[in-house]
CSV table of C-alpha atoms in Angstrom, one decimal:
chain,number,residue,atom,x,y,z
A,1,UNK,CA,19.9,-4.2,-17.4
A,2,UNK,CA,19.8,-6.0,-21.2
A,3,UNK,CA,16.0,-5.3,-21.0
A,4,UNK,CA,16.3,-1.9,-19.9
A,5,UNK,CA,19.0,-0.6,-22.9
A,6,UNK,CA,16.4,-2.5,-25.1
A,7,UNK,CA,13.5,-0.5,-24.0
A,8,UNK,CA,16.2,2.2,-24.3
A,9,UNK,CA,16.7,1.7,-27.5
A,10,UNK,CA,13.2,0.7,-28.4
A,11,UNK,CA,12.4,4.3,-27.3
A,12,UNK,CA,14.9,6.4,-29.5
A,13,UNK,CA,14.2,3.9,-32.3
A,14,UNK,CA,10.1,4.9,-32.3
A,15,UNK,CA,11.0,8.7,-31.6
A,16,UNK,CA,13.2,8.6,-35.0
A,17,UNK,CA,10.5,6.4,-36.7
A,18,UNK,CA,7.1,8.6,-35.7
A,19,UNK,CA,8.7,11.7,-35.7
A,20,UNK,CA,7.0,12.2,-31.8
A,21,UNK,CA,7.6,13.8,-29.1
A,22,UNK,CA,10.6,13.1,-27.4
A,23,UNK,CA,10.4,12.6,-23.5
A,24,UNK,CA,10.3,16.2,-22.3
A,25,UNK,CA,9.9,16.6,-18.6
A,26,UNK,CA,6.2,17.4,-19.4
A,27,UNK,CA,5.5,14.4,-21.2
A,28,UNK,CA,5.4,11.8,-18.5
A,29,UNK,CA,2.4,14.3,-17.1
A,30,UNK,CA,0.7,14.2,-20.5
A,31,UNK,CA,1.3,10.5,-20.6
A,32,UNK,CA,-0.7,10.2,-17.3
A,33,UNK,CA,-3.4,12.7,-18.2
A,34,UNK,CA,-4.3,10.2,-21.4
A,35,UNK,CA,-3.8,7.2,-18.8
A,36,UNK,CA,-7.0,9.2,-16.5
A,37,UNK,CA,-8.8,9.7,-19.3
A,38,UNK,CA,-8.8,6.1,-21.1
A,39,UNK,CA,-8.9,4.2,-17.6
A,40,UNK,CA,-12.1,6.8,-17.0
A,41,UNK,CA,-13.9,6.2,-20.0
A,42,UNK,CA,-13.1,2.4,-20.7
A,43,UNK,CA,-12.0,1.0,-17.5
A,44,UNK,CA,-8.7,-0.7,-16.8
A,45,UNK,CA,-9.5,-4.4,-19.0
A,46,UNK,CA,-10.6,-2.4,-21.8
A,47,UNK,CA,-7.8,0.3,-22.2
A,48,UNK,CA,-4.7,-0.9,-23.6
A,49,UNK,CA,-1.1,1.1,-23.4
A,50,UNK,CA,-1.0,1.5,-27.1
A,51,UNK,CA,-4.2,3.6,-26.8
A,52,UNK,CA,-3.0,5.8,-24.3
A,53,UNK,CA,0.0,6.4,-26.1
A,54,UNK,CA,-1.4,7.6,-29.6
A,55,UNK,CA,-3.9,9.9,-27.3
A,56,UNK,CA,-0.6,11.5,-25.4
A,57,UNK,CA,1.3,11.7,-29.1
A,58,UNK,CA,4.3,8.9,-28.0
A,59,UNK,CA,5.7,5.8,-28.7
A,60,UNK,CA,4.0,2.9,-26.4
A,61,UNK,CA,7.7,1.7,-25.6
A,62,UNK,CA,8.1,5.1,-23.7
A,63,UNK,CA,5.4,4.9,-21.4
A,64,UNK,CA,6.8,1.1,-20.8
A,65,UNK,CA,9.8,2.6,-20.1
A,66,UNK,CA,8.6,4.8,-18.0
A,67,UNK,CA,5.9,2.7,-16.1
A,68,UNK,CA,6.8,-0.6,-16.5
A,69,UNK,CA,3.3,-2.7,-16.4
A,70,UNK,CA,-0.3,-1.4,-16.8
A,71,UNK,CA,-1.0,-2.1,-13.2
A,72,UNK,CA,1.8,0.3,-12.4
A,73,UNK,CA,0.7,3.1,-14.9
A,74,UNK,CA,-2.8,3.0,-13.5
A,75,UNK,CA,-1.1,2.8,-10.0
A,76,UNK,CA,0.9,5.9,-11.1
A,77,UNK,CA,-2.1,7.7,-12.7
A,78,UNK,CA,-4.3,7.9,-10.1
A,79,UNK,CA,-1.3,8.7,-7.2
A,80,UNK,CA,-2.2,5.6,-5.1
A,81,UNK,CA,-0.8,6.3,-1.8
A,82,UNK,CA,0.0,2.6,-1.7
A,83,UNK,CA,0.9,-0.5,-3.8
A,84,UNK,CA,-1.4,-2.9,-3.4
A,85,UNK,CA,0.5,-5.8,-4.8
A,86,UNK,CA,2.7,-4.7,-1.7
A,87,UNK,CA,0.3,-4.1,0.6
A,88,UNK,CA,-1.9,-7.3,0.5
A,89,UNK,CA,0.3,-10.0,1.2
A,90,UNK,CA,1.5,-7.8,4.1
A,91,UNK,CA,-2.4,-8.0,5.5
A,92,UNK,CA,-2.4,-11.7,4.7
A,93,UNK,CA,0.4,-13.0,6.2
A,94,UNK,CA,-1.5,-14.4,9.4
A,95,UNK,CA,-4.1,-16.1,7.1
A,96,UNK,CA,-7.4,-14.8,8.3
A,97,UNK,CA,-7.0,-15.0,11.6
A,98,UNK,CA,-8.0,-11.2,12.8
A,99,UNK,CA,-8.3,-10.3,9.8
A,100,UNK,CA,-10.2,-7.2,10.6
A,101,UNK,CA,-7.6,-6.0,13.3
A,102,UNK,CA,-4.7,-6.7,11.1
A,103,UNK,CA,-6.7,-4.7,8.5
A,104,UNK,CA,-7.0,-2.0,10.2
A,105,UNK,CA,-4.0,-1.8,11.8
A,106,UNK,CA,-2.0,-1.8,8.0
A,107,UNK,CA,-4.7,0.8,6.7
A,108,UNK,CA,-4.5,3.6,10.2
A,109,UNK,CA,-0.9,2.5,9.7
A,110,UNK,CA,-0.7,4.1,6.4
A,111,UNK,CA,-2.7,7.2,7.7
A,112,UNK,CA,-0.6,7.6,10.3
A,113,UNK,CA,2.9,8.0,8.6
A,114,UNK,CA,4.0,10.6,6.3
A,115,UNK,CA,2.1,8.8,3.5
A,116,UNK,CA,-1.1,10.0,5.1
A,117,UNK,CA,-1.0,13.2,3.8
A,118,UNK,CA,-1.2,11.2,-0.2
A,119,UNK,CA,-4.1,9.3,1.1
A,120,UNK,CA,-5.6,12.4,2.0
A,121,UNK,CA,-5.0,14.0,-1.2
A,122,UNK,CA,-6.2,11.0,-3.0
A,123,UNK,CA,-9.2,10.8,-1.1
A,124,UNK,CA,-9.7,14.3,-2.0
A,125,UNK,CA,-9.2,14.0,-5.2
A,126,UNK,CA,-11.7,11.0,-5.3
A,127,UNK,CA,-14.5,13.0,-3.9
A,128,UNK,CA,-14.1,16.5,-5.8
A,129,UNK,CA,-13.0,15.2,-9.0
A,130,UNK,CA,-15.9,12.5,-11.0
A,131,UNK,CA,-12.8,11.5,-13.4
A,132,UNK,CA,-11.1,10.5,-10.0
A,133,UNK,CA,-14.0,9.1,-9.2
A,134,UNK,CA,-14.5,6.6,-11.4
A,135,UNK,CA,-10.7,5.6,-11.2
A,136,UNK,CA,-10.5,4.9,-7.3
A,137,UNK,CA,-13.7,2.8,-7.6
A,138,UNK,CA,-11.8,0.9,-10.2
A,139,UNK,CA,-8.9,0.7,-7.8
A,140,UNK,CA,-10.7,-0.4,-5.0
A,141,UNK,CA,-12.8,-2.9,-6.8
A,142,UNK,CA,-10.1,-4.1,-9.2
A,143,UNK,CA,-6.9,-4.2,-7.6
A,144,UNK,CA,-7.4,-4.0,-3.8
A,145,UNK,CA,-11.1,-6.0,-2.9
A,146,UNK,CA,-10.8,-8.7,-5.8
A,147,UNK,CA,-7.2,-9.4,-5.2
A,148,UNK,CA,-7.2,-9.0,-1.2
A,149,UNK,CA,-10.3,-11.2,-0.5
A,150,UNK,CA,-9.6,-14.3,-2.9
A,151,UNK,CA,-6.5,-14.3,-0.8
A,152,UNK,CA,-9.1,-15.0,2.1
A,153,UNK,CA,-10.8,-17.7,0.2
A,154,UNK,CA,-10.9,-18.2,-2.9
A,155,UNK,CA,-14.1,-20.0,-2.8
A,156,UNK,CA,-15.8,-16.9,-1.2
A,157,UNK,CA,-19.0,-15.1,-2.5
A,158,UNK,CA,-20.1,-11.9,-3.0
A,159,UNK,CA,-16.9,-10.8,-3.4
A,160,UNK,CA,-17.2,-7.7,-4.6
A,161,UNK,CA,-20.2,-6.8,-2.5
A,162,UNK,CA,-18.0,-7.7,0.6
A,163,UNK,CA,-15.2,-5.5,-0.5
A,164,UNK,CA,-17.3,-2.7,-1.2
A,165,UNK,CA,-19.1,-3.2,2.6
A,166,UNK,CA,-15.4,-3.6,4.1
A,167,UNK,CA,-14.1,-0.4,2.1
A,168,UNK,CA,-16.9,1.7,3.1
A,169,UNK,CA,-15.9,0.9,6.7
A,170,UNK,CA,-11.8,2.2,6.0
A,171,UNK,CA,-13.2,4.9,3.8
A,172,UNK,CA,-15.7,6.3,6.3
A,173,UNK,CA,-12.5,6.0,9.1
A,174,UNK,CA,-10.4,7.4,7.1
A,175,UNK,CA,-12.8,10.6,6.8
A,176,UNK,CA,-13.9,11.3,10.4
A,177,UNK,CA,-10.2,10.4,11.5
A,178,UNK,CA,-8.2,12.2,9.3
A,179,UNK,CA,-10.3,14.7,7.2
A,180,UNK,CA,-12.9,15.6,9.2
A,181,UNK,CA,-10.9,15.4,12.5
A,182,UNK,CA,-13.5,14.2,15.1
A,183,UNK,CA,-11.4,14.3,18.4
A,184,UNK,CA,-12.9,11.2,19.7
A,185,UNK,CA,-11.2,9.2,17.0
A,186,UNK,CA,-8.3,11.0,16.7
A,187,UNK,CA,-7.6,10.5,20.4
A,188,UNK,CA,-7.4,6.3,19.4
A,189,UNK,CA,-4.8,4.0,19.4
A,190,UNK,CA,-4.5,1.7,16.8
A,191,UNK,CA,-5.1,-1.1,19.0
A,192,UNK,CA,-8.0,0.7,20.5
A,193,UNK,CA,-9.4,1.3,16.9
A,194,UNK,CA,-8.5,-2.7,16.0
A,195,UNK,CA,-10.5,-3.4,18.8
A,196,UNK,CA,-13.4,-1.5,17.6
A,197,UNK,CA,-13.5,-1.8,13.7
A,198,UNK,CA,-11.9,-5.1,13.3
A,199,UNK,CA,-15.3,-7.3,14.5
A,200,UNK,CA,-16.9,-5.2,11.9
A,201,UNK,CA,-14.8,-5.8,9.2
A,202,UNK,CA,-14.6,-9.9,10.0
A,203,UNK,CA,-18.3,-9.8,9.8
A,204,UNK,CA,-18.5,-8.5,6.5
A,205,UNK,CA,-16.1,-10.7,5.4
A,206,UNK,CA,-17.9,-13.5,6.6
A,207,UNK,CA,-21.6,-12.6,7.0
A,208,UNK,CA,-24.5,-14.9,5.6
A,209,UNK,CA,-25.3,-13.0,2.7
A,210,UNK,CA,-27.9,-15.6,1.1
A,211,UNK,CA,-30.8,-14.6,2.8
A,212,UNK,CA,-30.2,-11.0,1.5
A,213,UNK,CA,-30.1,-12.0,-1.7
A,214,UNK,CA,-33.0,-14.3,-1.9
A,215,UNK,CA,-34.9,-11.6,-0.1
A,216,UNK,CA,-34.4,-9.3,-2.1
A,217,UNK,CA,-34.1,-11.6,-5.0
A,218,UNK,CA,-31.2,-9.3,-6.1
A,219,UNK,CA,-27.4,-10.8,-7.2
B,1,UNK,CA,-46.6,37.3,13.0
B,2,UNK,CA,-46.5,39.6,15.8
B,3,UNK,CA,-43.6,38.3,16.4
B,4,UNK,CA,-42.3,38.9,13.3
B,5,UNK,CA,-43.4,42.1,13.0
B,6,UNK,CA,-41.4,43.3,15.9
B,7,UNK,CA,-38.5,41.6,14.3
B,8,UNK,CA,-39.0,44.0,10.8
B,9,UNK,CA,-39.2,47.2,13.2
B,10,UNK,CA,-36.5,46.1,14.9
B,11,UNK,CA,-34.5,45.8,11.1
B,12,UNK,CA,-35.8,49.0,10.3
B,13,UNK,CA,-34.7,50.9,13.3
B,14,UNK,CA,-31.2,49.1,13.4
B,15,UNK,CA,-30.5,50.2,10.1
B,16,UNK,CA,-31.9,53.9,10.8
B,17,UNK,CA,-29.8,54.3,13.9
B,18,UNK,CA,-26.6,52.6,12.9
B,19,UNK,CA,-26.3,53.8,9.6
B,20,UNK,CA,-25.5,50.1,8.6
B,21,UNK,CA,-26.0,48.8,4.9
B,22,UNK,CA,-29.5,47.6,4.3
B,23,UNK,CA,-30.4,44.2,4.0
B,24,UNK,CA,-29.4,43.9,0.1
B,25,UNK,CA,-29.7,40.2,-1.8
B,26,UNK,CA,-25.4,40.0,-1.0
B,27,UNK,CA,-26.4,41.2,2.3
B,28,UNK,CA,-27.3,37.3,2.9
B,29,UNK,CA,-24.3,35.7,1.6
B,30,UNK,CA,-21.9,38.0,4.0
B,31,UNK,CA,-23.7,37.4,7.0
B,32,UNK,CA,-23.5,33.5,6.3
B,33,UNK,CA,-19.7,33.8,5.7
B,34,UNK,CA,-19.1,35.4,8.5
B,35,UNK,CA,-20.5,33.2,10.4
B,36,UNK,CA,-18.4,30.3,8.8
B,37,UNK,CA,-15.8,32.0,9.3
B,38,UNK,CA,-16.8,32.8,13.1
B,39,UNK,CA,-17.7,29.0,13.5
B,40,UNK,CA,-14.9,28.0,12.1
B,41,UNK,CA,-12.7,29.8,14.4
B,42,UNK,CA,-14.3,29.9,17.9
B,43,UNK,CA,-16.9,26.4,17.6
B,44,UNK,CA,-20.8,27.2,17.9
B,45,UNK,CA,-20.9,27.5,21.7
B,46,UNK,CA,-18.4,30.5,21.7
B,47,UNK,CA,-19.6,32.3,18.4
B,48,UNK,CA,-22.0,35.2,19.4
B,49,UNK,CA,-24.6,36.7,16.4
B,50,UNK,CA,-24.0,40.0,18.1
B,51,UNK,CA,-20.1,39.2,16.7
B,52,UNK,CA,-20.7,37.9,13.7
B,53,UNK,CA,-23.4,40.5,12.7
B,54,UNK,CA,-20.6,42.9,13.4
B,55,UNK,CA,-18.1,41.1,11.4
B,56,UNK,CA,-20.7,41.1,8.8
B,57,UNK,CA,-21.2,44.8,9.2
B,58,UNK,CA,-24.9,44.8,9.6
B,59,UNK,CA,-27.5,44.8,12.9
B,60,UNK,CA,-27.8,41.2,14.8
B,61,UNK,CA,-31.7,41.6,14.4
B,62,UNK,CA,-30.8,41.4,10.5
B,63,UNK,CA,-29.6,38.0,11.5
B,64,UNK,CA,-32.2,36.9,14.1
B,65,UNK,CA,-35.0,38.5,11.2
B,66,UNK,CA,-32.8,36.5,8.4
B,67,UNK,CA,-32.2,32.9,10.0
B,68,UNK,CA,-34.1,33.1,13.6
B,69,UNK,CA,-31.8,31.3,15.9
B,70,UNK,CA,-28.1,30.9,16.5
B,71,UNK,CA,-28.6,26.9,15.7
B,72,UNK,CA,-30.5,28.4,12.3
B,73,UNK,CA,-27.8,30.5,11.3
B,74,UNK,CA,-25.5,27.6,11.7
B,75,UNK,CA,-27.4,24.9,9.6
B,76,UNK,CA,-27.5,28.0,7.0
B,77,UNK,CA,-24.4,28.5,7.3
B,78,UNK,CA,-23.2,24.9,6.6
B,79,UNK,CA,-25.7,24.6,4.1
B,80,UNK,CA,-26.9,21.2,6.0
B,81,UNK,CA,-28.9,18.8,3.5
B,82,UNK,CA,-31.4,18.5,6.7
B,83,UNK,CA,-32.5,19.6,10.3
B,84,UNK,CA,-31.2,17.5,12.4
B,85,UNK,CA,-34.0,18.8,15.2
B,86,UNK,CA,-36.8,17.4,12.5
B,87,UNK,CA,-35.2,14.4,11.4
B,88,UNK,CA,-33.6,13.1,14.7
B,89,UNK,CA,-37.1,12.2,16.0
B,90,UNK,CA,-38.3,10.0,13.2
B,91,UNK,CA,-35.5,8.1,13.4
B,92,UNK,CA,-36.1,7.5,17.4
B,93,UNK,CA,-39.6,7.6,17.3
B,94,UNK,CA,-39.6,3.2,17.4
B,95,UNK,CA,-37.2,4.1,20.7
B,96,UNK,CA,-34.1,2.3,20.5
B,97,UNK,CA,-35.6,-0.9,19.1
B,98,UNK,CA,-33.9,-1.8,15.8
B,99,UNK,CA,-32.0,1.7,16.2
B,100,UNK,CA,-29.3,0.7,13.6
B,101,UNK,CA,-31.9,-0.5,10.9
B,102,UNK,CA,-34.5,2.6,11.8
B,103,UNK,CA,-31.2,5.3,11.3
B,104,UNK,CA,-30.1,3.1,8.2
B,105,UNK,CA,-33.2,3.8,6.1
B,106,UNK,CA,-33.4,7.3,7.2
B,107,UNK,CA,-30.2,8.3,5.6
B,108,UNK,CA,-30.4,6.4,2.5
B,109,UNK,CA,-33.9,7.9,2.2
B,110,UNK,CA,-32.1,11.4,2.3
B,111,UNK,CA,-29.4,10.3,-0.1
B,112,UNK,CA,-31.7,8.4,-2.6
B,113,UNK,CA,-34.3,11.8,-1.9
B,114,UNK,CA,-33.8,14.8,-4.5
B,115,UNK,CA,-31.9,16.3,-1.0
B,116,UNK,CA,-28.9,13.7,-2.0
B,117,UNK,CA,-27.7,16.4,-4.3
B,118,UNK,CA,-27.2,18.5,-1.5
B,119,UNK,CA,-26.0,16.3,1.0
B,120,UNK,CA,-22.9,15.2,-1.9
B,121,UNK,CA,-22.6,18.7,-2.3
B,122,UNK,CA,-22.0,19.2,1.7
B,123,UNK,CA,-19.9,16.1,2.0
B,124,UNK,CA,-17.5,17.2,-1.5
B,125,UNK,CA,-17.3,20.4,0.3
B,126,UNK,CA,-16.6,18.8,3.8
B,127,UNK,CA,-13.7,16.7,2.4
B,128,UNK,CA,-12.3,19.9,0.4
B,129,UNK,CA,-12.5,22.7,2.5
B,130,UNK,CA,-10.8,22.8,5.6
B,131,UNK,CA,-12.9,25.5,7.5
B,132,UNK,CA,-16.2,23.3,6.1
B,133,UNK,CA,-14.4,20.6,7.7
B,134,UNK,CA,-14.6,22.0,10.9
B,135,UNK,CA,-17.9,23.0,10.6
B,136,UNK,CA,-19.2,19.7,10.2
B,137,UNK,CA,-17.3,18.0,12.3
B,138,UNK,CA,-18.8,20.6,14.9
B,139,UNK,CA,-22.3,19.4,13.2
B,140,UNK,CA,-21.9,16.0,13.6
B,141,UNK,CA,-21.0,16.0,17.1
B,142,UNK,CA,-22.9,19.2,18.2
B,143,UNK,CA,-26.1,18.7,16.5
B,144,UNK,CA,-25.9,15.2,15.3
B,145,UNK,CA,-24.5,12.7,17.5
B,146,UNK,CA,-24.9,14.2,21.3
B,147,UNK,CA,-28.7,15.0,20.6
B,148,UNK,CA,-29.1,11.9,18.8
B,149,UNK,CA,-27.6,9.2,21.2
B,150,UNK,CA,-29.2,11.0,24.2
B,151,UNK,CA,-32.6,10.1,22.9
B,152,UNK,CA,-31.7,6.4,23.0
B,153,UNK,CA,-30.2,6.3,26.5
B,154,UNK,CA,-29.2,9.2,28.7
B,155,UNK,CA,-26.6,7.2,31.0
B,156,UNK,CA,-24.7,5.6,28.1
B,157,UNK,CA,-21.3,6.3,28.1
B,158,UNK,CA,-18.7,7.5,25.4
B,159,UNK,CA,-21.6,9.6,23.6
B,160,UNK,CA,-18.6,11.4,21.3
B,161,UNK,CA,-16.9,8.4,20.4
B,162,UNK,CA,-20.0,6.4,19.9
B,163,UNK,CA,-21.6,8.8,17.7
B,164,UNK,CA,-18.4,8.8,15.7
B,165,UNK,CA,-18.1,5.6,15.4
B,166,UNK,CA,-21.6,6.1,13.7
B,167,UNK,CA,-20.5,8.5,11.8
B,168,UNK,CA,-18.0,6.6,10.5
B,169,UNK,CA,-20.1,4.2,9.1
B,170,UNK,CA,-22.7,6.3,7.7
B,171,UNK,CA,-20.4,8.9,5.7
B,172,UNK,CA,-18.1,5.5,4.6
B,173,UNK,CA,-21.4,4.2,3.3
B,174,UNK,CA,-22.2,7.8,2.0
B,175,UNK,CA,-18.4,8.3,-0.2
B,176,UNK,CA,-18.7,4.4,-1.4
B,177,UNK,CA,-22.9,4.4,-2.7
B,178,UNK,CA,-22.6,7.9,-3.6
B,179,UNK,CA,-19.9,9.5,-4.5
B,180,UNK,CA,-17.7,7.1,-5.4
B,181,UNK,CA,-20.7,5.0,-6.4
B,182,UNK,CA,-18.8,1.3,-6.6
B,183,UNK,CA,-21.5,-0.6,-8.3
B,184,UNK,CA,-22.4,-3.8,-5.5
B,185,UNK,CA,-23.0,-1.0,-2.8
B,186,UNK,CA,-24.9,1.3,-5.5
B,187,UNK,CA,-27.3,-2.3,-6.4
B,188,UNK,CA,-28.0,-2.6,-3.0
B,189,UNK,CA,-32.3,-2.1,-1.6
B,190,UNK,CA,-32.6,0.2,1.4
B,191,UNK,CA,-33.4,-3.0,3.2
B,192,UNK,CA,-30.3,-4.9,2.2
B,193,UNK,CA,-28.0,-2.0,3.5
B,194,UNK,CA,-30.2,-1.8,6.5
B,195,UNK,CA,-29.9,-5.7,7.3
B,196,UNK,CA,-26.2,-4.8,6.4
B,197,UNK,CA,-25.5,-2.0,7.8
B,198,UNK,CA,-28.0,-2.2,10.9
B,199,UNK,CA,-26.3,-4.4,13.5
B,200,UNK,CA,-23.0,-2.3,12.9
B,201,UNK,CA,-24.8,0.8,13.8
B,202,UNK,CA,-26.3,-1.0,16.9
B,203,UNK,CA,-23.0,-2.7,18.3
B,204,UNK,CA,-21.5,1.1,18.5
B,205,UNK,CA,-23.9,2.6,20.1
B,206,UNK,CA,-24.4,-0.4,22.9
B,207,UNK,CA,-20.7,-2.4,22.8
B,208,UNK,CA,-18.9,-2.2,26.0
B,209,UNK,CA,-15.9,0.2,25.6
B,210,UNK,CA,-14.7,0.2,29.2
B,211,UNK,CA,-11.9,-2.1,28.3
B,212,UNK,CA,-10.8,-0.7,25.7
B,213,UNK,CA,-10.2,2.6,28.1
B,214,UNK,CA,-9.2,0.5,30.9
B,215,UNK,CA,-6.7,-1.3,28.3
B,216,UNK,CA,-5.2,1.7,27.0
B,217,UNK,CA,-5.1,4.3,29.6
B,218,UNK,CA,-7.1,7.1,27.5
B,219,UNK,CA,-10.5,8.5,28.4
C-alpha cells in the first residue's frame, strides 16, 4: 500500500518535473508499442525501462506503476496468453516424472478454456507479424524453455536446443488442433493426446544429444 | 498438343456460344477465388469445376484449359509451395525404411529451397485466414497424408490421425526454424533434425493406437 502511494506519488512528481504526458487512456498502449519495439530491436537483457519510457514520452515510474517488473511489461507487451512464472511450477510439481504428459496436459489445458482464443491470437500474431516474431521467440526461449527445463535439472545440456525441439512439438499441436482444425485431433482427449505426445516430449528432454553434436561438430 | 488444341477450340467455342467474358489476365485470379471460396465451403470431393466456373462466370473448359484437373485447380488455388503427387514418391521411393529420416530431409530441403518463401507464405496465410485454413487442412489430409501413408502400408490403421500427428510435427518444426526462427532449431544441419526429428516421425506412423481407442471410447 506505502509502496504503491509512493509510486503514486513518484508518478505526479515526474509528470510536474518533465512536463510529459500524463497517463491518458492511450498512453499505457503507447507505452507498450515502445516496449515491442525496444524488446524487438535489442532483446529483453539489453532493453531497459528507462529506454522505453523516453521512446513512449513518460516518466519510467509510470510504466512501473503500471507494469510492475520488466518481466511483467514484456509479459504485457506481447499479450502472453499465460504467465509463465505461474505456469511452470504448476508443470513441475510432480518433479519429472511424466513430464511430457503433464506437459501436455497444462498446455491443451490452456487451449482448451476460454484463454484459448489469446493463444490463438498470439500465435497469430507470432506468425503474420516479424516484430511479433522476434518477441515470442524471446518468450519462448527466455522466459518459458530456460526457466522450465533448469527446473528439470539444472545440470542439463542443450538447454535451449531441447526447448526449442519440445516447443516445436506444442507449437505444431497447437496449429493442427486449434488453428488448422484437423478433425482427427480435435476429436482427442487430453489423455489420449498425453498418451501420444508426452513420450515425445520426454525424449527430447532427455535424448543423447552428444553424438549429434560431435557429428556434426556443431554446438 | 492435340489435346490441347481441342481444349483452345473448346475455349473459343464456349465463349462464342455463351457470351461469357474472355479469358482476360483477372480472368485467372476470379476463377481461383472461386474456387477457394467453393473449397472452402463444400471440401474438394463435393466442389464441381462445372460450379465454380459458373460462380466465376466463365466456361468450365476455361478452367480445365487454365489449370487441367480438379486436383490442379486446387493446388492453384491454395497456392501449394509443392505437388504433393511429385514429391510424395521421392520421399517413399527407400519404401518405408528410415521413413521418418527420408520425409525429414525432404521438407527441410523445401524450406531451406528458394520454394521456402512460398511455403512461409502458405503457412502465414494458413494461420491467418480462416477459409485458407480450411483449405489446407483439406490439403494435408486429402492430398498429403491419406496418399502419403498409403504408400508405406495400405492396412495400417488410423491413416487421419496418423498423418496428423505428422503433421503436427512437421508444421511445429516449420513455425519454430522458420518463421519464428528460435536460433538452436535455426543452427541445426538437415541431418541433425533428421536424427532428431526422424524416430518421431516413425513412432506415429507405426505406434499402436488401439489402446488409446479401446481406453477412451472414441474411434
Amino acid at each position: 500500500m506505502l509502496v504503491a502511494l509512493v509510486k503514486v506519488l513518484a508518478v505526479v512528481r515526474g509528470r510536474k518535473r518533465s512536463g510529459r504526458r500524463p497517463g491518458s487512456p492511450d498512453t499505457r498502449e503507447e507505452i507498450l508499442d515502445a516496449a515491442r519495439d525496444a524488446f524487438a530491436a535489442d532483446g529483453f537483457e539489453r532493453s531497459s525501462i528507462r529506454r522505453i519510457a523516453a521512446a513512449a514520452g513518460v516518466d519510467p515510474a509510470l510504466i512501473h506503476h503500471y507494469f510492475g517488473t520488466k518481466d511483467k511489461l514484456f509479459l504485457a507487451a506481447i499479450e502472453a496468453p499465460f504467465d509463465p512464472g505461474e505456469m511452470i511450477p504448476k508443470v513441475f510439481k510432480h518433479g519429472s516424472t511424466n513430464l511430457g504428459e503433464h506437459l501436455i496436459r497444462t498446455f491443451v489445458g490452456i487451449w482448451d478454456s476460454p484463454t484459448g482464443n489469446r493463444a490463438a491470437a498470439f500465435l497469430r500474431s507470432a506468425v503474420t507479424h516479424p516484430r511479433m516474431s522476434k518477441l515470442v521467440q524471446q518468450f519462448l526461449t527466455n522466459q518459458v524453455i530456460r526457466k522450465g527445463l533448469s527446473q528439470v535439472n539444472p545440470e542439463l545440456d542443450n538447454i535451449d536446443l531441447r526447448g526449442a525441439m519440445v516447443a516445436s512439438q506444442l507449437l505444431g499441436l497447437a496449429l493442427t488442433r486449434y488453428i488448422l482444425k484437423v478433425q482427427a485431433l480435435v476429436d482427442l482427449s487430453a489423455d489420449e493426446l498425453a498418451a501420444i505426445y508426452g513420450p515425445t516430449i520426454d525424449r527430447y528432454v532427455t535424448m543423447d544429444l552428444k553424438d549429434l553434436s560431435t557429428r556434426e561438430g556443431t554446438q
